[in-house]
XYZ file of C-alpha atoms in Angstrom:
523
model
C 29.443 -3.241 18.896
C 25.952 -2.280 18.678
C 24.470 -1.598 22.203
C 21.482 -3.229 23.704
C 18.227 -1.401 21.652
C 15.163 -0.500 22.640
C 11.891 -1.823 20.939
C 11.033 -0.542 18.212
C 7.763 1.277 18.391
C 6.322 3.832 15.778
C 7.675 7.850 16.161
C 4.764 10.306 18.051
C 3.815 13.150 15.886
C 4.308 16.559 17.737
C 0.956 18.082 19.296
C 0.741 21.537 17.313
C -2.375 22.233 19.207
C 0.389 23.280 22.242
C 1.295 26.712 21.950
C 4.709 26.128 22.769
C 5.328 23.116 19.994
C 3.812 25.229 17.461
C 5.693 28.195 17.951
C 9.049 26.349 18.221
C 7.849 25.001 14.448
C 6.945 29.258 13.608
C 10.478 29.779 14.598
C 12.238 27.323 12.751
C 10.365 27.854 9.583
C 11.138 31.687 9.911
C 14.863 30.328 10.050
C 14.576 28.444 7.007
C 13.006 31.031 4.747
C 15.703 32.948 5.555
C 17.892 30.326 3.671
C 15.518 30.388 0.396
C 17.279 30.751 -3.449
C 20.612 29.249 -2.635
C 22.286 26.829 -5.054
C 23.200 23.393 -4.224
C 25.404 20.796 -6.246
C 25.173 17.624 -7.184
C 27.287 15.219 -4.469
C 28.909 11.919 -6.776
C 31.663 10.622 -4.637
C 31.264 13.051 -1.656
C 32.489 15.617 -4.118
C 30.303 18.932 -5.001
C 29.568 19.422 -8.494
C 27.606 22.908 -9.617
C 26.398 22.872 -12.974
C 25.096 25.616 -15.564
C 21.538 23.480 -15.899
C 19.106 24.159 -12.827
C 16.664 22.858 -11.134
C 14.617 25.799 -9.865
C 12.038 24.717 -7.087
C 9.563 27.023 -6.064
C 6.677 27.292 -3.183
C 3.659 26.497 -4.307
C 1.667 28.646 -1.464
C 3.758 31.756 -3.108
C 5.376 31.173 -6.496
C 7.441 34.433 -5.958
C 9.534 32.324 -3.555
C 12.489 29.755 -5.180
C 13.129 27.617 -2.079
C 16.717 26.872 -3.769
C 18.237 26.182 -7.159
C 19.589 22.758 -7.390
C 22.010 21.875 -10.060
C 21.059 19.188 -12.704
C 22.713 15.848 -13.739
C 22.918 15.226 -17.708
C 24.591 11.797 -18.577
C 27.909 12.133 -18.205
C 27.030 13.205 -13.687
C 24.314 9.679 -14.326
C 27.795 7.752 -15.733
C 30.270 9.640 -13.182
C 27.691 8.635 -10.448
C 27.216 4.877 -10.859
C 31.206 4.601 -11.402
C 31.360 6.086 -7.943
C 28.185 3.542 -6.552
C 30.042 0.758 -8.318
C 33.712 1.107 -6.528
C 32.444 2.355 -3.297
C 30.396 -1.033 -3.224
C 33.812 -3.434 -2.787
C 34.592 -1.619 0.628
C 30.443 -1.112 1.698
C 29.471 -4.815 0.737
C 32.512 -5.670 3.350
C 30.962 -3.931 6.423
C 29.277 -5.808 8.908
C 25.261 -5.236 9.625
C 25.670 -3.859 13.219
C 28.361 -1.244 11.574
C 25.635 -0.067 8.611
C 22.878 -0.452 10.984
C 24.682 2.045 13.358
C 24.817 4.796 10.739
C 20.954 4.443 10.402
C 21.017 4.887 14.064
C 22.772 7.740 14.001
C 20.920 9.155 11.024
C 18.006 8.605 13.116
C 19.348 10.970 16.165
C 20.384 13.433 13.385
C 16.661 13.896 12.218
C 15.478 13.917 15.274
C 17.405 17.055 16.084
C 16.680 18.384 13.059
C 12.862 17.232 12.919
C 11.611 21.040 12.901
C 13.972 22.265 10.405
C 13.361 19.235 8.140
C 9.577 19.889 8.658
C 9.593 23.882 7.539
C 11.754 22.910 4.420
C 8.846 20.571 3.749
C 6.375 22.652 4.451
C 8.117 25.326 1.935
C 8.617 22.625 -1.192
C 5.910 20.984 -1.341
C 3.084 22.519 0.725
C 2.697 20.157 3.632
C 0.698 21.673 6.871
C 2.450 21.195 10.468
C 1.359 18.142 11.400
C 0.928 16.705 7.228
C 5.096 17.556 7.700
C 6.034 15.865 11.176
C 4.010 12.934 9.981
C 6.439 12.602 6.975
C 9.505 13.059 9.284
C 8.213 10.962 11.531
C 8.113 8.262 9.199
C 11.445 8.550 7.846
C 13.001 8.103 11.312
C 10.721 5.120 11.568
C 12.446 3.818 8.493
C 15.758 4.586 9.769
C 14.943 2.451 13.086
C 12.892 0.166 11.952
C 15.562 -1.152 8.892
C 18.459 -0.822 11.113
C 16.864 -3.641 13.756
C 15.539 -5.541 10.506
C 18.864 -5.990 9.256
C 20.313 -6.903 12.399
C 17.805 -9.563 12.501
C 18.915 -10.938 9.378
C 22.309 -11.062 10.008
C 21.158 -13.587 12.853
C 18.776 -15.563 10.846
C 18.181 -19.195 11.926
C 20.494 -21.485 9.890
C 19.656 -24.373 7.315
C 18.370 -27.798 8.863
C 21.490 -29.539 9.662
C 22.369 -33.037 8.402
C 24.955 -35.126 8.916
C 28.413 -34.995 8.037
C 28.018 -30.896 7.300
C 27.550 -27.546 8.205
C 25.122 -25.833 6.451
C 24.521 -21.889 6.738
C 22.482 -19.402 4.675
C 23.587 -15.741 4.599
C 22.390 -12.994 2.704
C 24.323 -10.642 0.311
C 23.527 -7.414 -0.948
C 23.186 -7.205 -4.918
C 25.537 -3.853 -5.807
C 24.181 -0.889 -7.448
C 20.779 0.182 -7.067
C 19.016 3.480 -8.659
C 16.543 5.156 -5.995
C 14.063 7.040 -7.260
C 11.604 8.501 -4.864
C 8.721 10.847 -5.196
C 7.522 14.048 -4.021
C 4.549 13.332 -2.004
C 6.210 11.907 0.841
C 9.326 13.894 -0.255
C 11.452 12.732 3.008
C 9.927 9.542 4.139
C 10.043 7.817 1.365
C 13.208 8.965 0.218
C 15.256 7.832 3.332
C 13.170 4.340 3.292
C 13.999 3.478 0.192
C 17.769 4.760 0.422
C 18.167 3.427 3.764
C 16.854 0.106 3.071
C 19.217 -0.272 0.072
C 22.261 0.688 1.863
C 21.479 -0.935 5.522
C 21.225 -4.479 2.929
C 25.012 -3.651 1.395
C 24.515 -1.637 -1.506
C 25.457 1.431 -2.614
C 23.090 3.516 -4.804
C 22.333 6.711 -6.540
C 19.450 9.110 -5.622
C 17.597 11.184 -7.592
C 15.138 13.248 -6.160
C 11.884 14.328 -7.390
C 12.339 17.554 -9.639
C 9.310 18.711 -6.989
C 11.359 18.186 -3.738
C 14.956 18.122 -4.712
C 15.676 20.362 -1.136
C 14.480 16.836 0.509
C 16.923 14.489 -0.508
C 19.667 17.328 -0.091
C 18.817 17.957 3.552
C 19.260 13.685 3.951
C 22.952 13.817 1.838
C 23.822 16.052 4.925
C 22.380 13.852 7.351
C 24.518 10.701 5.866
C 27.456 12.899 5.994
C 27.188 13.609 9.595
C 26.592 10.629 10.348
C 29.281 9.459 8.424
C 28.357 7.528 5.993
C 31.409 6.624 3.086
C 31.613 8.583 0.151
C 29.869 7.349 -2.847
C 27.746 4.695 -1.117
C 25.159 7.069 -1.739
C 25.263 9.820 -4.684
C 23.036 12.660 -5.339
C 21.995 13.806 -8.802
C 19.014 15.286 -9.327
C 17.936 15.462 -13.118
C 15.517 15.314 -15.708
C 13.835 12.171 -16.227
C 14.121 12.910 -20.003
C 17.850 13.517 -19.394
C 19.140 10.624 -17.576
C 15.971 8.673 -16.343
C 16.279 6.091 -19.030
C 20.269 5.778 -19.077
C 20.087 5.137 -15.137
C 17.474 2.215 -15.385
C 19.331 0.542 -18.821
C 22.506 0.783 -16.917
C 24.486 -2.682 -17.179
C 25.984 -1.775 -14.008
C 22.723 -1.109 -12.106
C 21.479 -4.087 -10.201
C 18.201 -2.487 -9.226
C 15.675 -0.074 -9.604
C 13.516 1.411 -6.316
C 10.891 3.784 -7.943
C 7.775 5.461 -6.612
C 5.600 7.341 -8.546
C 2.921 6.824 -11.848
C 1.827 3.625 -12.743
C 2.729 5.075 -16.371
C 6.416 5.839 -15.001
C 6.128 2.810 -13.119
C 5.572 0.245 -16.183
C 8.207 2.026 -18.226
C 10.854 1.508 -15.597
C 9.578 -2.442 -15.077
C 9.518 -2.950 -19.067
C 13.387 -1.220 -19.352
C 14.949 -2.996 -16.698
C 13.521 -6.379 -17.770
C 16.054 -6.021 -21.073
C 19.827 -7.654 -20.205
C 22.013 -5.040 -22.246
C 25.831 -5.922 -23.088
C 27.831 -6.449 -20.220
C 24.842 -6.900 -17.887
C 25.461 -10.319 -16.253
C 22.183 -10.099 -14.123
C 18.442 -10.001 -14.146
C 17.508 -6.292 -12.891
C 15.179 -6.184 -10.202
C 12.381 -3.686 -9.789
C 10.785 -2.490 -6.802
C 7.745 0.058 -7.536
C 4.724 1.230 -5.680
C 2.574 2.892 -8.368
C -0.290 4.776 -6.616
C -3.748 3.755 -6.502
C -7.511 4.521 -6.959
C -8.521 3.863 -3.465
C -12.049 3.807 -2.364
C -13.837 3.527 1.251
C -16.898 1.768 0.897
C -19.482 3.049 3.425
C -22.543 0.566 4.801
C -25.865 1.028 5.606
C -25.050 -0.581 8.648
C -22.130 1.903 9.138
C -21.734 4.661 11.747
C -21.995 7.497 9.736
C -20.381 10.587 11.522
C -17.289 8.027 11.894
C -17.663 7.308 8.034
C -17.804 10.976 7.074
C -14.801 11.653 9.206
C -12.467 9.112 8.058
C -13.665 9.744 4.376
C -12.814 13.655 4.161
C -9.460 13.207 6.369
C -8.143 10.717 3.462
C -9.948 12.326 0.778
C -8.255 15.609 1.621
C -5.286 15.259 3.916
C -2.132 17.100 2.183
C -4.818 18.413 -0.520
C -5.262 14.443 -1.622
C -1.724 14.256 -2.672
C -1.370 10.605 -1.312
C -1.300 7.368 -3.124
C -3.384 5.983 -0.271
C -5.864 8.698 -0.700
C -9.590 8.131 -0.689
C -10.722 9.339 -3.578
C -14.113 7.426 -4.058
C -16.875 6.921 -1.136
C -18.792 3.627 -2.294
C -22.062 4.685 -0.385
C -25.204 2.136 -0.147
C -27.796 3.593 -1.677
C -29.888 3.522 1.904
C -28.018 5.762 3.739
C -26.205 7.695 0.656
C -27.966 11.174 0.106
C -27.396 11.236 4.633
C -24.000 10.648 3.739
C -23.952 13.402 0.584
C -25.046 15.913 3.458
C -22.374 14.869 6.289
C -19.524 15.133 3.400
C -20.329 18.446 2.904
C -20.854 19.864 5.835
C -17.590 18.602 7.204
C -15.746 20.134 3.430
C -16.671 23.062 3.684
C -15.380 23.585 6.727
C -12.219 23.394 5.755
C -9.979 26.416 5.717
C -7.589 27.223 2.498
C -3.975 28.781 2.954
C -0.504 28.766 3.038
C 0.836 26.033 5.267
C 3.360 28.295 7.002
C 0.501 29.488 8.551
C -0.640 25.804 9.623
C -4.159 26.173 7.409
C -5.699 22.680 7.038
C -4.956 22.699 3.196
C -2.747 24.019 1.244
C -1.724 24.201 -2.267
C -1.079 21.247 -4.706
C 2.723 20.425 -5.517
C 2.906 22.259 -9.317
C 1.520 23.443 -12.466
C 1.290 20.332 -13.684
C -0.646 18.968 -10.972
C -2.767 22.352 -10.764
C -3.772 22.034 -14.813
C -4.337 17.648 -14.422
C -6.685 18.068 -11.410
C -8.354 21.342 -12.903
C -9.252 19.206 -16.089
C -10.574 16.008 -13.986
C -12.796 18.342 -12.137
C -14.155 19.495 -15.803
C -14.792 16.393 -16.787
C -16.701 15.448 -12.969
C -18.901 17.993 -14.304
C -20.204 16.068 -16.926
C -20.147 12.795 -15.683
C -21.649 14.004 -12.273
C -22.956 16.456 -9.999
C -20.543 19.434 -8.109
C -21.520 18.970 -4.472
C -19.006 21.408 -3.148
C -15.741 22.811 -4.561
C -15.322 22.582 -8.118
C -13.007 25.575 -8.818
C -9.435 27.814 -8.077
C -9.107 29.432 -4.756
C -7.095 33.232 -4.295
C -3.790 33.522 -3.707
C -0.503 33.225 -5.836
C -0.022 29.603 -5.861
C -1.643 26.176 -7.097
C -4.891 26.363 -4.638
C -7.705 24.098 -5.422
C -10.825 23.872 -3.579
C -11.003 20.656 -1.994
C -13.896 19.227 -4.522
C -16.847 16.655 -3.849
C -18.469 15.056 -7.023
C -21.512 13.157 -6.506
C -24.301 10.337 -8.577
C -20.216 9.355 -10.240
C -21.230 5.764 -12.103
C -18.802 3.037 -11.102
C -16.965 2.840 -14.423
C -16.775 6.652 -15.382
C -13.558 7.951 -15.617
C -13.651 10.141 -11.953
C -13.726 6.531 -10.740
C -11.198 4.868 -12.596
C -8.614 6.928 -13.338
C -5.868 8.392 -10.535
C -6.837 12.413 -9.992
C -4.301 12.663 -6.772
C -6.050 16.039 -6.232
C -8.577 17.261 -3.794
C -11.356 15.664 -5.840
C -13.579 12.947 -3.709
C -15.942 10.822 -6.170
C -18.789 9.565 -4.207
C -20.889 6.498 -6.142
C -24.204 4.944 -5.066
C -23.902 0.971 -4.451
C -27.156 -1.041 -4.153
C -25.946 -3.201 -1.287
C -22.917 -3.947 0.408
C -22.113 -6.767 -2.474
C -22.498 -4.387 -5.252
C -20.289 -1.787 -2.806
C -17.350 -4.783 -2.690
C -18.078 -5.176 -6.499
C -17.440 -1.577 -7.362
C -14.379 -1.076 -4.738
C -12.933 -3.609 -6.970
C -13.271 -2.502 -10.708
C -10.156 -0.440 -11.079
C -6.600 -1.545 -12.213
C -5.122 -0.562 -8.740
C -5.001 -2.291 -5.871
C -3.273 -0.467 -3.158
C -5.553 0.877 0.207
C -8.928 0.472 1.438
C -11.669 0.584 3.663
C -14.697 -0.308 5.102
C -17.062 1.316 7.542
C -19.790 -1.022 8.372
C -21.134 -2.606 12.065
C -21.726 -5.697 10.656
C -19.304 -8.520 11.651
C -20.484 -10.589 8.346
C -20.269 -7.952 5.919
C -16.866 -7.141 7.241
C -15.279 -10.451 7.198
C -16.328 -10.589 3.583
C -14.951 -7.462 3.156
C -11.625 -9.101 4.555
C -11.623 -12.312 2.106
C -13.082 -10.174 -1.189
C -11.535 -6.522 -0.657
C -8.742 -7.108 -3.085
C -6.451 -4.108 -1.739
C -2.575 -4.459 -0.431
C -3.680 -2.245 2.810
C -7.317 -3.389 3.698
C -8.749 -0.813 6.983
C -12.218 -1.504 8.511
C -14.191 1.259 10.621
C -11.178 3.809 10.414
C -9.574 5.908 7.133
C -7.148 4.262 4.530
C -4.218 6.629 4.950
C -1.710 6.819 7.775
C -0.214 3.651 7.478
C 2.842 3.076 10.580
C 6.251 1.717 9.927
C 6.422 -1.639 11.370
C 2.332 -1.379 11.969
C 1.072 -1.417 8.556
C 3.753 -3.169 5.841
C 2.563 -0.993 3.139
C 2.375 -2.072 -0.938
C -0.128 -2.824 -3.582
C -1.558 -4.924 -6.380
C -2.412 -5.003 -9.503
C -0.870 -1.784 -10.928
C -0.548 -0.340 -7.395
C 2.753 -2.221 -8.285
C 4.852 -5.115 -6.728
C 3.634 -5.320 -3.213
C 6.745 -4.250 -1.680
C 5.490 -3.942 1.739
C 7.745 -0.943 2.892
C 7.898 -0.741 6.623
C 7.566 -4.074 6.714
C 9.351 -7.678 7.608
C 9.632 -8.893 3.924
C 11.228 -5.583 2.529
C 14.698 -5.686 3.101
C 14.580 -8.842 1.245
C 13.602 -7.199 -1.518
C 17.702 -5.832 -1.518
C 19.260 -8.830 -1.277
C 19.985 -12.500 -2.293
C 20.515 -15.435 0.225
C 24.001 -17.415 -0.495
C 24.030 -21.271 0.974
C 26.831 -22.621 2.189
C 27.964 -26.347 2.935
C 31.006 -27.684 4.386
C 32.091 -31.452 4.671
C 33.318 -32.082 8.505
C 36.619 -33.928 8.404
C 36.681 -36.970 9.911
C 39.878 -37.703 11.421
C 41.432 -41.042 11.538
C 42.600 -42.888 14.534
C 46.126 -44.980 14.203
């Protein structure tokens, strides 16, 4: 029996401006470094498989530092691993809602214990500051809440119209195998929202992590087991994506496909899974959220120290590494060489470091990132103006100043194309319809904003802005489970909604049933 549940509301992030919280966060991630290089196996069935081929991932605030070595999956782990999904779903697709939404529960109460030790792990992969981290935890135990109510809910859904003669009921099934394949921005949160969302519906699925964060989705396989969650509902292989990425997704036994990441990745996954291969009695679904190209426009009618504020916090919050990121200021051309000013005054304040020591920003996530951004910022030099920024910083990992590029034309490539850097395009809009007009020239769809004091201008904003997550007078990051349903369009990708009412849905199919009544005879 599930006991009598609170309301959900949203997780508080942890005040790191307290002495005592932000030592207790020093201390743990002192305990965790202590922990760096170890090995860790893949988990297919519950059982622990090390293998020769390695994952090695390092800190990117000190690349002397391997924060562990995780083994890799080739083929024959992918095969091995979707066997296990595929028999542990008979016996998972059996147990009730309040029983699967109990283990979310509990996985809940686990990370909550564990919130400072998941945080410094965080912190160490992927560069994360304090409070960039216990955001990200935060959210996952929102997921882990939030789904386990939502599926409740749906396990109580109002019934079919009734007519006469039968009994009509609608209940909803889970589909079987699903592939999860998270990314490494919001290397926990993400990762438990889309597994938990799968499994809370029925299914059983196979994880594997971001080659970036692999430490992330081995710190939640420990969480599930503690919480006991069956073997093989959920199986951990992390891998090349040239390995076993497109053997997972052409699987005839996969029934699904949960991806975040590249609209490139993204469309590659969608176009593979859309093929029925021999023995594949289904058509595969595909939920992906594909980044975006997210701009805030800024008024003339705006208040402008609230503008600049929200602008650099999403511009450069966890170095721009967000898929809701601002990463073009639409400016009207009144108020925009004001607004050039406030932007950098308010960058160059900010402090460069390693985020064990809490500095505002840290490094970006890997070489790869380090060279794309590097060459972006290149070509910002030729299609604009450097307002601040604009080069490496010191220190042995991927540090790039947080970067401003100004006069950027609406349909040069700084403003088109996805950077998910430190870089902030700002572009010169000759009124608030040509702003609206420019917010909406890209092939992405996914956050926005508008600063502006004018109720007019903003409820056009609200019929025209053409965004999944539409914000006016704050930033467009920092969207709440069960607050902000969160998903794109266009090539943002399918508007899943995560965190919100329609997602779950997204896991399963509805099953009607109808029953003649007997009517008995009389003698």
């Amino acid at each position: 029996m599930t006991k009598k549940l609170k309301e959900y509301f949203p997780t508080s992030y942890q005040n790191f401006s307290n002495s005592k919280i932000a030592q207790s966060q020093k201390d743990s991630l002192t305990f965790v470094r202590k922990n760096f290089d170890k090995n860790y196996p893949l988990i297919i069935n519950g059982k622990k498989i090390l293998t020769d081929e390695k994952i090695v991932s390092l800190n990117p605030a000190n690349l002397d530092e391997v924060i562990g070595n995780f083994s890799s999956a080739n083929k024959s782990h992918a095969e091995s691993a979707i066997q296990a999904a595929s028999k542990a779903f008979d016996k998972w697709k059996l147990v009730d809602a309040n029983t699967r939404a109990n283990f979310l529960f509990e996985c809940a109460n686990i990370v909550k214990r564990r919130r400072n030790e998941i945080n410094s792990w965080m912190i160490s992969e992927v560069g994360k500051n304090f409070i960039e981290a216990d955001a990200d935890t935060a959210e996952a135990i929102d997921f882990l809440e939030y789904y386990g109510r939502e599926m409740i809910r749906y396990s109580k859904i109002e019934q079919p119209i009734q007519v006469p003669g039968e009994i009509n009921q609608l209940e909803y099934l889970p589909l079987g195998v699903g592939a999860v394949i998270p990314p490494w921005n919001f290397p926990f949160a993400i990762l438990v929202g889309m597994t938990s969302a799968a499994i809370v519906t029925g299914n059983t699925v196979i994880v594997k992590p971001s080659s970036d964060s692999p430490m992330m989705g081995w710190l939640f396989m420990e969480i599930l087991k503690e919480a006991g969650v069956p073997n093989g509902v959920v199986n951990f292989i992390p891998g090349s994506g040239a390995e076993i990425g497109d053997y997972i997704v052409d699987h005839n036994l996969i029934r699904f496909v949960s991806f975040t990441g590249s609209a490139e990745i993204g469309k590659r996954i969608y176009s593979r899974a859309s093929i029925t291969n021999p023995g594949q009695k289904w058509l595969k679904r595909v939920v992906a959220e594909m980044g975006g190209k997210d701009g805030i426009i800024v008024d003339s009618e705006a208040n402008l120290e609230d503008a600049a504020d929200g602008v650099v916090a999403a511009a450069f919050g966890f170095q721009g590494q967000k898929c809701s990121a601002c990463s073009r200021a639409i400016v009207d051309t009144k108020v925009y060489d004001k607004f050039l000013e406030m932007i950098k005054t308010r960058v160059k304040k900010i402090q460069i470091g390693d985020p064990k020591d809490n500095f505002q920003m840290g490094p970006v996530v890997s070489k790869r990132a380090y060279k794309t951004i590097l060459d972006y910022i290149e070509v910002g030099k030729k299609e604009g103006k450097i307002l601040c920024g604009g080069s490496i910083s010191t220190g042995n990992g991927y540090y790039i100043q947080p970067t401003v590029i100004s006069n950027i034309k609406p349909d040069s490539r700084i403003s088109l194309e996805e950077i998910f850097g430190p870089v902030l395009g700002i572009i010169k809009a000759k009124n608030f319809e040509d702003a609206l007009k420019i917010a909406n020239n890209t092939d992405y769809g996914l956050t926005g904003a508008v600063y502006s004091e004018n109720d007019d201008k903003i409820k056009k904003a609200y019929n025209e802005f053409f965004v999944g997550n539409l914000y006016l007078n704050r930033k467009c990051t920092g969207a709440l489970v069960g607050v902000h349903p969160f998903g794109g369009f266009n090539l943002s990708g399918t508007d899943s909604k995560a965190g919100g009412r329609d997602y779950l849905l997204l896991f399963m199919q509805a099953k009607t049933i109808a029953t003649k009544i007997k009517v008995s005879s009389k003698n």
